[in-house]
Amino acid sequence: MPTLVYNPGEPDERCFPIGEASVTIGRAEDQGIYIPHKSLSRSHARIEPSEGRFVVVDLESKNGTLVNGVRVKRKEIRHGDTLTLGDLDLLFRNEDTRDSENPVSRTHDTQPQATRALLRSPIARLVGDPDLAGSQDPGTRAHGRLRILMEVAKLLPVSDDVDSLLQKTLDLVFQILDVDRGVILLIDEQTGELTPRVVKPAQPAHGDLPIYSENIVEYVLRKSVAALFADAVSDARLGSARSVVVQSIRASMCVPLKPRDDVIGVLYVDNLRAAHRFSEDDLDFLVAFASQVAVAIENARLYRRVELETVARMQLIMEAKLASLGAMVSGIAHELRNPLHFMMNFAEVSTGLTADLTEALRAQGPRLPADARADLDEMLVDLGENTRRINEHGRRASTIIQNMTQHARRTAGVREAADLNTVLAESVHLARKGPHGAGLEVTVVADYDPAIGPVEMVTHDMGRVFLNVIENAIDAMREKKRDQGPGYVPELRVRTIGRGGQVEVRIRDNGTGISKRIEERIFEPFFTTKPSGQGTGLGLSLSHEIVVLGHQGSMRVETIPGEFAEFVITLPKGAGVGSRR
């Protein structure tokens, strides 16, 4: 008989039978199902039977009516669904609609379900409670697992880390069911192929065989149903499936992951020790559990898509701002270059004229009084020095204007998969053997992680970042060598480390280090500690922009003044927002 059950399996369990006529539920005494609870409306909801089906209708209740965590106005309910009225959870049981055939060969249609917020309970307590998961009574165990299912919803939070979510799912399944092997396969959103994402054997797997039956998975996908194979070897639906025989699969369950209308993957478990290790109640549990997991996976994918779209939008906005800034800087640079070039040209001409005048005065020297000749010589020396300084600072101003233009309007680069270790090693070689490293013998200690794989990046830009950081390190070590003499040995440590979906690059020198005051401003444009004429203060600023804005990474420095400075650059392995910037 169709029944609503409150607190199934508990001492205070209450059952409310549903007959063939419509019945209302509420806290008023005239309701067909009278539940005096303050969270219910006087007439909260109605159950309408029709030809073996049952529909719940919300009666404009104050706190709403939910089916499996989703608020509804009118919805058909099926055996195993959780009906939430106000603060009360009621399990809908309809034994009459369950298949009368042998349970070992029965299948279940999987309907979309959604997770909802419930009270948090430690999973160890839930699965370890002998009154719930460990009870030998099948009915009590099934009810206990349904209660676990309701609590587990809170343990699957929204996250963009799908693999961690899947691993947590298998861990929970292994704690609750008698499983030897488990695997979650997802349909790739780009290729449409079904691929294993997370696998978990109870014992280490041997050989190259997959740890799941391709026949069982194919059967479930083709029919879009959850299936129980209590005795897989003799199950007529599988025939003489080679994967079942070769892998010695005795019992198995497989459930589609179906958050809405489309299947996004399957959850597969099996037992290799004995047949009939899984029951109907186990399949009911796995169906409901997989429905929650499917919704959690879809939420994680949606979260990731929103995150990527947000990053892409921010990058487009930043590129628009940079384009506007670049146009403005180009205009300013153009207006400054003309008078600057005239100034530098006239300074060079003046230098030449000063030299010619000096020679002419030397030729007329005997005709001039000694005092006048000395004064003229002094003035000519000052004039020559002034024109030289005008020319020198004019060239520096020209360099600053050129770097400003480069800083505000970078040339677009193509992101492509590249070997980060190779790019970094080439930058080290260029910095050491090029003009910047001349005259300083540097010991290089390199530790490149070979397992990081390809990294999507603009190779030229990242090579420029590494080169800039290494050249700064060489300058710091050169300064310390000058101060401490032969006893000091310059050492550069370069290291790459794979960290999941990211790669970390560490470049460390044992030079002068960076003071706290300078560290706070080190990435500011035009801030430099180098002597006048030796730096523009745009190198690290541009490098920081390339890493953070151009590659959605991070760049920071760790230092102890007088001992070392270490730049830490973190990059995502994937482009995330497309292949161009």
mmCIF file of N, CA and C in Angstrom, residues 49-53:
data_model
loop_
_atom_site.group_PDB
_atom_site.id
_atom_site.type_symbol
_atom_site.label_atom_id
_atom_site.label_comp_id
_atom_site.label_asym_id
_atom_site.label_seq_id
_atom_site.Cartn_x
_atom_site.Cartn_y
_atom_site.Cartn_z
ATOM 1 N N PRO A 49 -4.012 10.208 -6.208
ATOM 2 C CA PRO A 49 -3.768 8.945 -6.915
ATOM 3 C C PRO A 49 -4.497 8.952 -8.263
ATOM 4 N N SER A 50 -3.902 8.312 -9.273
ATOM 5 C CA SER A 50 -4.543 8.216 -10.589
ATOM 6 C C SER A 50 -3.905 7.086 -11.370
ATOM 7 N N GLU A 51 -4.653 5.979 -11.537
ATOM 8 C CA GLU A 51 -4.204 4.829 -12.319
ATOM 9 C C GLU A 51 -2.829 4.337 -11.888
ATOM 10 N N GLY A 52 -2.660 4.174 -10.612
ATOM 11 C CA GLY A 52 -1.411 3.639 -10.083
ATOM 12 C C GLY A 52 -0.313 4.661 -9.915
ATOM 13 N N ARG A 53 -0.535 5.877 -10.346
ATOM 14 C CA ARG A 53 0.446 6.943 -10.177
ATOM 15 C C ARG A 53 0.002 7.887 -9.061
#
